Tab-separated table of C-alpha atoms and ligand atoms in Angstrom:
chain	number	residue	atom	x	y	z
A	28	MET	CA	31.192	8.304	44.610
A	29	SER	CA	29.981	6.751	47.857
A	30	LEU	CA	33.535	6.389	49.144
A	31	GLY	CA	34.273	10.052	48.461
A	32	LEU	CA	31.019	11.266	49.986
A	33	LYS	CA	31.657	9.100	53.032
A	34	GLN	CA	35.127	10.617	53.400
A	35	ALA	CA	33.531	14.062	53.168
A	36	GLY	CA	31.259	13.227	56.119
A	37	PHE	CA	28.061	11.863	54.582
A	38	GLU	CA	26.333	8.790	55.888
A	39	ILE	CA	25.543	6.565	52.917
A	40	VAL	CA	22.197	4.888	53.498
A	41	ARG	CA	21.841	2.945	50.239
A	42	ALA	CA	23.515	2.503	46.855
A	43	TYR	CA	22.206	1.003	43.620
A	44	ASP	CA	23.570	-0.347	40.365
A	45	ALA	CA	22.110	-2.737	37.808
A	46	TRP	CA	25.433	-4.547	37.366
A	47	PRO	CA	25.837	-7.340	39.964
A	48	VAL	CA	29.651	-7.337	39.632
A	49	ALA	CA	29.830	-3.608	40.508
A	50	VAL	CA	27.459	-4.128	43.447
A	51	ALA	CA	29.529	-7.054	44.752
A	52	ASN	CA	32.754	-5.004	44.579
A	53	TYR	CA	31.092	-2.062	46.327
A	54	ASN	CA	29.933	-4.240	49.214
A	55	LEU	CA	33.262	-6.081	49.361
A	56	ASN	CA	35.145	-2.829	49.909
A	57	LEU	CA	32.695	-0.576	51.680
A	58	GLY	CA	31.293	-3.282	53.920
A	59	GLY	CA	27.822	-4.649	54.556
A	60	ASP	CA	25.130	-4.972	51.933
A	61	ARG	CA	24.289	-1.318	51.413
A	62	ALA	CA	24.575	-1.635	47.641
A	63	GLN	CA	21.771	-3.442	45.867
A	64	VAL	CA	21.300	-4.729	42.333
A	65	THR	CA	18.492	-2.523	41.036
A	66	ASP	CA	17.321	-1.245	37.679
A	67	LEU	CA	16.978	2.483	38.320
A	68	GLY	CA	14.984	2.799	35.109
A	69	ASP	CA	12.193	1.020	36.969
A	70	ILE	CA	10.952	4.148	38.680
A	71	LEU	CA	7.796	2.541	40.054
A	72	GLY	CA	9.916	-0.177	41.656
A	73	ILE	CA	12.429	2.110	43.406
A	74	VAL	CA	10.419	5.186	44.432
A	75	PRO	CA	8.623	3.651	47.452
A	76	GLU	CA	11.952	2.504	48.910
A	77	LEU	CA	13.593	5.884	48.351
A	78	LEU	CA	10.626	7.696	49.883
A	79	ALA	CA	10.896	5.494	52.961
A	80	LEU	CA	14.650	6.202	53.247
A	81	ALA	CA	13.982	9.967	52.956
A	82	PRO	CA	17.599	10.831	52.045
A	83	ASP	CA	18.854	14.391	52.374
A	84	MET	CA	20.789	13.965	49.155
A	85	ILE	CA	20.588	11.696	46.112
A	86	ALA	CA	23.885	11.326	44.270
A	87	GLY	CA	24.480	9.490	41.043
A	88	GLY	CA	26.451	9.067	37.878
A	89	PRO	CA	23.892	7.992	35.267
A	90	PRO	CA	25.473	6.006	32.421
A	91	CYS	CA	27.042	8.264	29.860
A	92	THR	CA	28.310	6.112	27.000
A	93	ASP	CA	25.680	7.472	24.659
A	94	TYR	CA	26.833	11.080	24.957
A	95	SER	CA	30.560	10.602	25.202
A	96	SER	CA	32.797	11.074	22.245
A	97	ALA	CA	33.958	7.485	22.708
A	98	GLY	CA	30.426	6.073	22.336
A	99	ARG	CA	27.595	6.303	19.838
A	100	ARG	CA	26.453	9.837	19.261
A	101	GLU	CA	22.755	9.273	19.281
A	102	GLU	CA	20.989	9.379	22.596
A	103	ALA	CA	19.727	5.870	23.103
A	104	GLU	CA	18.179	3.901	25.957
A	105	ASN	CA	21.053	4.497	28.382
A	106	ALA	CA	20.708	8.263	28.192
A	107	LYS	CA	17.169	7.949	29.534
A	108	LEU	CA	18.689	7.006	32.877
A	109	THR	CA	19.645	10.670	33.246
A	110	LEU	CA	15.975	11.555	32.920
A	111	ALA	CA	15.093	8.745	35.343
A	112	PHE	CA	17.585	10.295	37.809
A	113	ALA	CA	15.797	13.654	37.549
A	114	ILE	CA	12.394	12.026	38.000
A	115	LEU	CA	13.598	10.099	41.063
A	116	VAL	CA	15.039	13.265	42.614
A	117	THR	CA	11.918	15.319	42.019
A	118	THR	CA	9.620	12.571	43.313
A	119	VAL	CA	11.625	11.884	46.465
A	120	ARG	CA	12.543	15.579	46.929
A	121	PRO	CA	15.780	15.430	48.910
A	122	THR	CA	17.135	18.872	49.816
A	123	TRP	CA	20.215	18.213	47.699
A	124	PHE	CA	21.207	16.149	44.693
A	125	MET	CA	24.515	15.610	42.957
A	126	MET	CA	24.982	14.223	39.471
A	127	GLU	CA	28.099	13.396	37.495
A	128	ASN	CA	28.253	12.969	33.747
A	129	VAL	CA	30.413	13.610	30.699
A	130	ILE	CA	30.685	17.213	29.504
A	131	ASN	CA	28.867	16.313	26.281
A	132	ALA	CA	25.739	15.570	28.302
A	133	MET	CA	25.276	19.339	28.646
A	134	LYS	CA	24.411	19.545	24.967
A	135	SER	CA	22.111	16.517	24.967
A	136	GLU	CA	18.349	16.559	24.618
A	137	THR	CA	18.118	14.199	27.571
A	138	TRP	CA	19.896	16.577	29.932
A	139	ALA	CA	17.775	19.455	28.608
A	140	ALA	CA	14.653	17.453	29.528
A	141	ALA	CA	16.105	16.392	32.895
A	142	ARG	CA	17.095	19.974	33.711
A	143	GLN	CA	13.563	21.127	32.904
A	144	VAL	CA	12.113	18.544	35.303
A	145	LEU	CA	14.502	19.572	38.094
A	146	MET	CA	13.964	23.300	37.627
A	147	ALA	CA	10.178	22.970	37.484
A	148	ALA	CA	10.331	21.123	40.810
A	149	GLY	CA	12.101	24.095	42.410
A	150	TYR	CA	15.736	22.976	42.394
A	151	GLY	CA	18.361	25.652	41.864
A	152	LEU	CA	21.133	24.147	39.750
A	153	THR	CA	24.881	24.574	39.629
A	154	GLU	CA	26.361	23.013	36.501
A	155	SER	CA	30.144	22.950	36.794
A	156	LYS	CA	32.713	21.555	34.416
A	157	VAL	CA	35.439	20.128	36.605
A	158	ASP	CA	38.861	18.768	35.769
A	159	ALA	CA	39.556	15.859	38.128
A	160	SER	CA	43.282	16.723	38.219
A	161	ARG	CA	42.344	19.795	40.286
A	162	TYR	CA	40.273	17.727	42.700
A	163	GLY	CA	42.686	15.123	43.988
A	164	VAL	CA	43.544	12.656	41.198
A	165	PRO	CA	46.400	12.766	38.670
A	166	GLN	CA	44.053	12.543	35.731
A	167	SER	CA	42.844	15.198	33.302
A	168	ARG	CA	39.301	13.839	33.375
A	169	ARG	CA	36.836	16.600	32.543
A	170	ARG	CA	33.329	15.993	33.789
A	171	LEU	CA	30.042	17.766	34.352
A	172	ILE	CA	29.045	17.966	37.999
A	173	VAL	CA	25.530	19.183	38.664
A	174	VAL	CA	24.577	20.059	42.230
A	175	GLY	CA	21.006	21.028	43.032
A	176	ARG	CA	19.366	22.313	46.168
A	177	ILE	CA	15.700	23.105	46.653
A	178	GLY	CA	14.825	26.781	46.534
A	179	GLU	CA	18.282	28.070	45.520
A	180	ARG	CA	19.195	30.302	42.645
A	181	ASP	CA	21.015	28.724	39.686
A	182	GLY	CA	24.768	28.830	40.062
A	183	PHE	CA	24.532	29.026	43.875
A	184	LEU	CA	27.519	26.681	44.399
A	185	ALA	CA	29.647	27.536	41.352
A	186	SER	CA	32.100	29.866	43.096
A	187	ALA	CA	32.567	27.429	46.003
A	188	ILE	CA	33.234	24.498	43.640
A	189	ALA	CA	35.717	26.614	41.697
A	190	ALA	CA	37.404	27.703	44.939
A	191	ALA	CA	37.839	24.042	45.968
A	192	ALA	CA	40.031	23.371	42.906
A	193	ALA	CA	43.775	23.053	43.475
A	194	PRO	CA	45.800	25.796	41.752
A	195	GLN	CA	47.923	23.187	39.947
A	196	PRO	CA	46.885	19.906	38.332
A	197	MET	CA	47.968	16.798	40.230
A	198	THR	CA	50.634	14.807	38.391
A	199	LEU	CA	51.465	11.109	38.342
A	200	ARG	CA	54.626	11.909	40.285
A	201	ASP	CA	52.514	13.574	42.988
A	202	LEU	CA	50.685	10.281	43.485
A	203	PHE	CA	53.302	7.625	42.853
A	204	GLY	CA	56.410	9.491	43.902
A	205	SER	CA	55.091	10.620	47.270
A	206	SER	CA	55.664	8.865	50.555
A	207	THR	CA	54.091	5.476	51.143
A	208	PRO	CA	52.861	4.096	54.478
A	209	HIS	CA	55.603	3.194	56.931
A	210	ALA	CA	53.885	0.053	58.080
A	211	ALA	CA	51.566	-2.472	56.508
A	212	ASN	CA	49.330	-5.187	57.835
A	213	ILE	CA	50.374	-8.294	56.025
A	214	SER	CA	47.949	-11.172	55.738
A	215	THR	CA	49.043	-14.637	54.699
A	216	THR	CA	46.363	-14.750	52.016
A	217	SER	CA	47.357	-11.541	50.254
A	218	GLU	CA	51.080	-11.178	50.737
A	219	ALA	CA	51.936	-12.873	47.479
A	220	ARG	CA	49.755	-10.446	45.567
A	221	ARG	CA	50.703	-7.047	46.938
A	222	SER	CA	52.984	-5.394	49.383
A	223	ILE	CA	51.043	-2.331	50.503
A	224	TRP	CA	47.871	-2.353	52.580
A	225	SER	CA	46.114	0.121	54.763
A	226	SER	CA	45.910	-0.660	58.425
A	227	HIS	CA	42.158	-1.343	58.240
A	228	GLU	CA	42.046	-3.390	55.056
A	229	LEU	CA	42.092	-6.902	56.348
A	230	GLY	CA	40.679	-8.431	59.472
A	231	GLN	CA	43.139	-11.281	59.420
A	232	THR	CA	46.264	-9.351	60.331
A	233	ILE	CA	49.373	-11.421	60.842
A	234	TRP	CA	52.115	-8.900	61.535
A	235	GLU	CA	53.104	-5.352	60.869
A	236	ARG	CA	56.414	-4.346	59.346
A	237	PRO	CA	57.927	-1.257	57.775
A	238	ILE	CA	57.737	-1.243	54.007
A	239	GLY	CA	59.114	0.832	51.193
A	240	PRO	CA	57.418	2.086	48.049
A	241	HIS	CA	55.770	-0.464	45.783
A	242	PRO	CA	58.197	-1.771	43.118
A	243	ASP	CA	55.701	-0.904	40.353
A	244	ASP	CA	55.667	2.711	41.550
A	245	VAL	CA	59.464	2.800	41.741
A	246	ALA	CA	59.641	1.482	38.161
A	247	LEU	CA	57.138	4.059	36.949
A	248	ILE	CA	58.975	6.967	38.567
A	249	ALA	CA	62.337	5.687	37.281
A	250	ASN	CA	61.006	5.400	33.733
A	251	GLY	CA	59.304	8.793	33.813
A	252	PHE	CA	56.807	8.065	31.027
A	253	VAL	CA	53.607	6.083	30.455
A	254	TYR	CA	51.588	5.186	27.397
A	255	SER	CA	47.884	5.844	27.023
A	256	ARG	CA	46.009	5.083	23.833
A	257	PRO	CA	45.088	8.489	22.378
A	258	VAL	CA	41.354	9.097	21.924
A	259	ARG	CA	41.737	11.286	18.874
A	260	ALA	CA	45.025	12.115	17.198
A	261	GLY	CA	46.656	13.145	20.498
A	262	ARG	CA	49.942	12.170	22.094
A	263	GLY	CA	50.277	8.577	23.257
A	264	VAL	CA	53.249	9.093	25.603
A	265	ARG	CA	52.755	11.052	28.819
A	266	SER	CA	55.314	12.263	31.324
A	267	ILE	CA	54.863	11.446	35.006
A	268	ASP	CA	55.099	15.197	35.554
A	269	GLU	CA	51.665	15.676	34.037
A	270	PRO	CA	48.280	14.144	34.793
A	271	PHE	CA	47.265	10.933	33.050
A	272	PRO	CA	44.521	11.343	30.415
A	273	THR	CA	40.970	10.170	31.201
A	274	VAL	CA	41.088	6.593	32.512
A	275	THR	CA	39.230	4.217	30.210
A	276	ARG	CA	38.788	0.466	29.988
A	277	THR	CA	42.007	0.269	27.936
A	278	SER	CA	44.271	2.577	29.964
A	279	HIS	CA	46.634	-0.261	30.903
A	280	GLU	CA	47.155	-1.472	27.321
A	281	ARG	CA	50.525	-1.401	25.612
A	282	PRO	CA	50.858	0.511	22.345
A	283	GLY	CA	49.735	-1.615	19.389
A	284	PRO	CA	51.485	-1.971	16.026
A	285	LYS	CA	49.270	0.762	14.562
A	286	TYR	CA	50.500	3.363	17.058
A	287	LEU	CA	54.102	2.125	17.023
A	288	SER	CA	54.276	2.453	13.248
A	289	ALA	CA	52.886	6.010	13.308
A	290	PRO	CA	53.613	7.534	16.740
A	291	HIS	CA	52.728	11.100	17.608
A	292	LEU	CA	55.511	13.456	16.571
A	293	ASP	CA	55.594	15.109	20.003
A	294	ASP	CA	56.079	11.879	21.975
A	295	PRO	CA	59.095	12.559	24.243
A	296	ILE	CA	60.288	8.898	24.085
A	297	ALA	CA	59.312	5.881	22.018
A	298	ALA	CA	55.966	4.436	23.164
A	299	SER	CA	57.552	0.980	23.405
A	300	GLU	CA	59.969	2.295	26.100
A	301	THR	CA	57.316	3.551	28.504
A	302	ALA	CA	56.401	1.947	31.844
A	303	VAL	CA	53.433	-0.434	31.918
A	304	LEU	CA	50.712	0.515	34.389
A	305	SER	CA	49.578	-2.210	36.773
A	306	THR	CA	45.875	-2.705	37.596
A	307	ASP	CA	46.524	-1.182	41.031
A	308	GLN	CA	48.121	1.892	39.479
A	309	VAL	CA	45.197	2.456	37.098
A	310	SER	CA	42.850	1.991	40.054
A	311	ARG	CA	44.763	4.580	42.106
A	312	ILE	CA	44.902	7.063	39.200
A	313	GLN	CA	41.105	6.776	39.292
A	314	GLY	CA	41.192	7.703	42.989
A	315	PHE	CA	40.704	4.280	44.579
A	316	PRO	CA	42.754	3.819	47.732
A	317	MET	CA	45.570	1.280	47.956
A	318	TRP	CA	43.451	-1.034	50.099
A	319	TRP	CA	40.663	-1.276	47.495
A	320	GLU	CA	40.298	-4.844	46.230
A	321	TRP	CA	38.862	-5.818	42.851
A	322	LYS	CA	37.118	-9.151	42.343
A	323	ALA	CA	35.744	-10.195	38.978
A	324	SER	CA	35.880	-13.178	36.689
A	325	SER	CA	37.681	-11.141	34.024
A	326	GLN	CA	40.212	-8.302	33.957
A	327	ARG	CA	37.945	-6.629	31.424
A	328	ASP	CA	35.260	-6.285	34.115
A	329	VAL	CA	37.802	-4.892	36.575
A	330	PHE	CA	38.915	-2.201	34.134
A	331	GLN	CA	35.307	-1.458	33.221
A	332	MET	CA	34.467	-0.858	36.894
A	333	ILE	CA	37.546	1.326	37.367
A	334	ALA	CA	36.777	3.406	34.276
A	335	ASN	CA	33.091	3.788	35.224
A	336	ALA	CA	33.808	5.284	38.603
A	337	VAL	CA	33.450	8.826	39.780
A	338	PRO	CA	36.904	9.284	41.398
A	339	ALA	CA	36.424	9.283	45.159
A	340	PRO	CA	38.606	12.394	45.762
A	341	VAL	CA	36.433	14.354	43.306
A	342	ALA	CA	33.235	13.244	45.063
A	343	GLU	CA	34.881	14.033	48.402
A	344	SER	CA	35.806	17.580	47.321
A	345	ILE	CA	32.341	18.338	46.008
A	346	GLY	CA	30.786	16.651	49.052
A	347	ARG	CA	32.785	18.925	51.356
A	348	VAL	CA	31.631	21.965	49.382
A	349	VAL	CA	28.008	20.812	49.863
A	350	LEU	CA	28.433	20.187	53.598
A	351	ASP	CA	30.186	23.530	54.093
A	352	ARG	CA	27.287	25.321	52.457
A	353	GLU	CA	24.762	23.251	54.371
A	354	GLY	CA	26.530	24.213	57.579
A	355	GLY	CA	26.560	27.910	56.622
A	356	LYS	CA	30.370	27.917	56.443
A	357	SER	CA	30.518	29.291	52.901
A	358	ALA	CA	28.611	31.840	50.872
A	359	PRO	CA	28.465	32.326	47.119
A	360	ASP	CA	30.529	35.104	45.571
A	361	ILE	CA	28.500	38.018	44.288
A	362	GLN	CA	29.293	38.548	40.640
A	363	GLY	CA	31.367	41.579	39.660
A	364	GLY	CA	28.610	42.588	37.209
A	365	PHE	CA	26.511	43.703	40.191
A	366	LEU	CA	28.945	46.571	40.878
A	367	GLN	CA	28.735	47.772	37.296
A	368	TRP	CA	24.948	47.475	37.359
A	369	LEU	CA	24.782	49.687	40.471
A	370	VAL	CA	27.099	52.258	38.907
A	371	CYS	CA	24.899	52.339	35.771
A	372	ARG	CA	22.001	53.172	38.095
A	373	GLY	CA	23.758	56.309	39.295
A	374	ARG	CA	25.694	55.115	42.370
A	375	SER	CA	29.276	56.159	42.956
A	376	ARG	CA	31.812	53.325	42.855
A	377	GLN	CA	32.262	53.639	46.632
A	378	SER	CA	28.531	53.394	47.267
A	379	ALA	CA	28.272	50.438	44.836
A	380	ARG	CA	31.083	48.680	46.697
A	381	ASN	CA	29.277	49.276	50.005
A	382	VAL	CA	26.051	47.786	48.642
A	383	LYS	CA	27.914	44.765	47.308
A	384	SER	CA	29.646	44.184	50.608
A	385	LEU	CA	26.344	44.577	52.525
A	386	ALA	CA	24.684	42.060	50.179
A	387	GLY	CA	27.552	39.674	50.946
A	388	ARG	CA	27.056	40.224	54.680
A	389	ALA	CA	23.313	39.542	54.334
A	390	ARG	CA	24.089	36.334	52.418
A	391	ARG	CA	26.391	35.168	55.184
A	392	LEU	CA	23.694	35.937	57.760
A	393	LEU	CA	21.453	33.682	55.665
A	394	GLY	CA	23.978	30.848	56.025
A	395	GLY	CA	25.174	31.233	52.444
A	396	LYS	CA	21.763	30.366	51.001
A	397	THR	CA	20.531	32.033	47.884
A	398	PHE	CA	16.789	32.214	47.280
A	399	ALA	CA	14.974	31.789	44.002
A	400	VAL	CA	12.145	33.868	45.518
A	401	SER	CA	13.290	37.268	46.743
A	402	ALA	CA	10.394	37.758	49.194
A	403	LEU	CA	11.353	34.510	50.920
A	404	GLU	CA	14.951	35.705	51.176
A	405	LEU	CA	13.890	38.911	52.927
A	406	ALA	CA	11.433	37.075	55.170
A	407	THR	CA	14.154	34.608	56.183
A	408	LEU	CA	16.557	37.445	56.962
A	409	GLU	CA	13.992	38.977	59.345
A	410	VAL	CA	14.091	35.917	61.582
A	411	VAL	CA	17.883	35.517	61.736
A	412	PRO	CA	18.764	36.237	65.419
A	413	GLU	CA	21.911	38.238	64.546
A	414	PHE	CA	19.869	40.414	62.187
A	415	GLN	CA	17.172	40.903	64.821
A	416	SER	CA	19.754	42.129	67.312
A	417	MET	CA	20.938	44.913	64.967
A	418	LYS	CA	19.906	48.553	65.059
A	419	ARG	CA	17.277	49.773	62.551
A	420	ASN	CA	19.629	51.559	60.151
A	421	PRO	CA	22.004	48.667	59.472
A	422	GLN	CA	18.961	46.401	59.174
A	423	SER	CA	17.420	48.554	56.468
A	424	ASP	CA	20.798	48.841	54.669
A	425	LEU	CA	21.019	45.048	54.544
A	426	ARG	CA	17.419	44.707	53.311
A	427	GLN	CA	18.048	47.321	50.640
A	428	ALA	CA	21.261	45.592	49.483
A	429	LEU	CA	19.453	42.260	49.161
A	430	ARG	CA	16.580	43.897	47.252
A	431	LEU	CA	19.014	45.496	44.802
A	432	LEU	CA	20.860	42.212	44.356
A	433	ALA	CA	17.548	40.424	43.698
A	434	GLU	CA	16.611	43.086	41.126
A	435	TYR	CA	19.953	42.674	39.377
A	436	GLN	CA	19.581	38.895	39.355
A	437	ALA	CA	15.989	39.055	38.093
A	438	GLU	CA	17.180	41.015	35.072
A	439	GLY	CA	19.762	38.323	34.396
A	440	ASP	CA	17.076	35.628	34.784
A	441	GLN	CA	14.881	37.364	32.252
A	442	ARG	CA	17.741	37.419	29.780
A	443	ARG	CA	18.322	33.689	30.358
A	444	LYS	CA	14.547	32.989	30.437
A	445	ARG	CA	14.762	31.099	33.713
A	446	PRO	CA	11.210	29.948	34.612
A	447	GLN	CA	9.683	31.039	37.917
A	448	VAL	CA	10.065	28.502	40.682
A	449	VAL	CA	8.473	28.094	44.076
A	450	ALA	CA	10.916	27.952	46.951
A	451	GLN	CA	10.589	25.480	49.800
A	452	PRO	CA	11.977	25.888	53.304
A	453	ILE	CA	15.306	24.109	53.722
A	454	GLU	CA	15.321	21.155	56.106
A	455	GLU	CA	17.722	20.915	59.030
A	456	GLU	CA	20.901	18.800	59.172
A	457	PRO	CA	20.803	16.945	55.827
A	458	ARG	CA	23.579	14.409	55.857
A	459	LYS	CA	22.105	11.199	54.509
A	460	ALA	CA	22.916	10.284	50.941
A	461	ALA	CA	21.605	7.572	48.628
B	513	SAM	C1	29.195	6.201	35.133
B	513	SAM	S1	28.902	4.735	35.984
B	513	SAM	C2	28.598	5.366	37.616
B	513	SAM	C3	29.634	4.984	38.544
B	513	SAM	C4	29.310	4.822	39.989
B	513	SAM	N1	27.901	4.944	40.290
B	513	SAM	C5	30.106	5.739	40.848
B	513	SAM	O1	29.548	6.432	41.661
B	513	SAM	O2	31.330	5.818	40.752
B	513	SAM	C6	27.309	4.266	35.462
B	513	SAM	C7	26.782	3.041	36.187
B	513	SAM	O3	25.397	2.896	35.846
B	513	SAM	C8	25.090	1.524	35.898
B	513	SAM	N2	23.795	1.311	35.217
B	513	SAM	C9	23.554	1.199	33.888
B	513	SAM	N3	22.231	1.019	33.671
B	513	SAM	C10	21.631	1.019	34.885
B	513	SAM	C11	20.291	0.870	35.317
B	513	SAM	N4	19.301	0.685	34.462
B	513	SAM	N5	20.032	0.914	36.645
B	513	SAM	C12	21.043	1.081	37.532
B	513	SAM	N6	22.331	1.237	37.173
B	513	SAM	C13	22.629	1.203	35.875
B	513	SAM	C14	26.293	0.875	35.241
B	513	SAM	O4	26.389	-0.481	35.615
B	513	SAM	C15	27.444	1.739	35.777
B	513	SAM	O5	28.031	1.154	36.914
């Protein structure tokens, strides 16, 4: 997640995990000692440090094994970390937060409690279900991404997150069949292990030479199929012209006798004939770059770290959406229902369209911000220089459009029973993440 947010333009000030192996691998690859071994369930221990760091965003992927279909159903100790995340956010009060979890978390009591805490503290929430294959990795990994910002209306970022999705899912061929770097820095220590490095991977560069695609990738493309142990009764064999299923700890495993004796009827070739994924390939399907190095005493730990990760390209896409909104470069879509609502109140379709477009203009003048408190929205509009330079009539049209939009939204809130929240002014230039 840190790697992706960094690529999006965030400065990462600190990172935490309770697992020393994960922390060591983070620092090995991202440099320095920014990641620390910390139990984030110990709220009293971590809050003073976070308050001192004063991040503009807190981002995290609280452990999810207890909600996921692969794990135990009941919400045990681990799930409480989601609540701890909400308590940390609301105590430290960054302008933004970002949380990743499994889709099942949405139905959990823990997320219901965490959501309550966040909403009561004045965060507007966008809860989006994203498919990672639309956000830069060849993997149909469906996850819940929650983005919150103080003072916003719920759903404020949903249309922008949806718009950031690629029209087509990314396939294994897109990743492994595309061009590879023309040159690599080869170090004496690593040459035996791999043949592709980025230019900034290793300090101890010996020479640079042109290279071709990695032999493992060539073999995968030539074979055309991979095996992945099905979670339920799904297909085990996947084509390279589709995304890989969700990466798990066992994604590299060969089909066992159980599967081979009763393969899925729709498997395009025999599971025993498929290509075997290397550790590097599983790592790259999970969005890690080619230069990422894994160090652990067991392969099991390596695959656990890979499977745990929020794919960097996904975090990067969502991070860019956040920064665009922060910079006023995007504005939320106004729902089509607003038009209908105006028509039901006696406006012609043309007049309704005008109001909708004026509301959109007002939103853009407000830098794309939505406001949980309508009075604050109007007050903020009054001090926007571009608004102040307008004539009186267009000014009052814009005010009126925003009022009508707020009225429409308030009716929706009442239906959804969204509690009243108190909006806070948004801080300037938030770009630090922890
Ligand atoms: C879903 S993974 C998150 C992946 C990673 N943070 C990322 O951004 O890609 C959940 C992580 O929570 C860590 N974890 C579990 N219990 C924890 C605790 N009490 N305090 C801090 N981290 C914990 C696990 O070691 C695991 O790495």
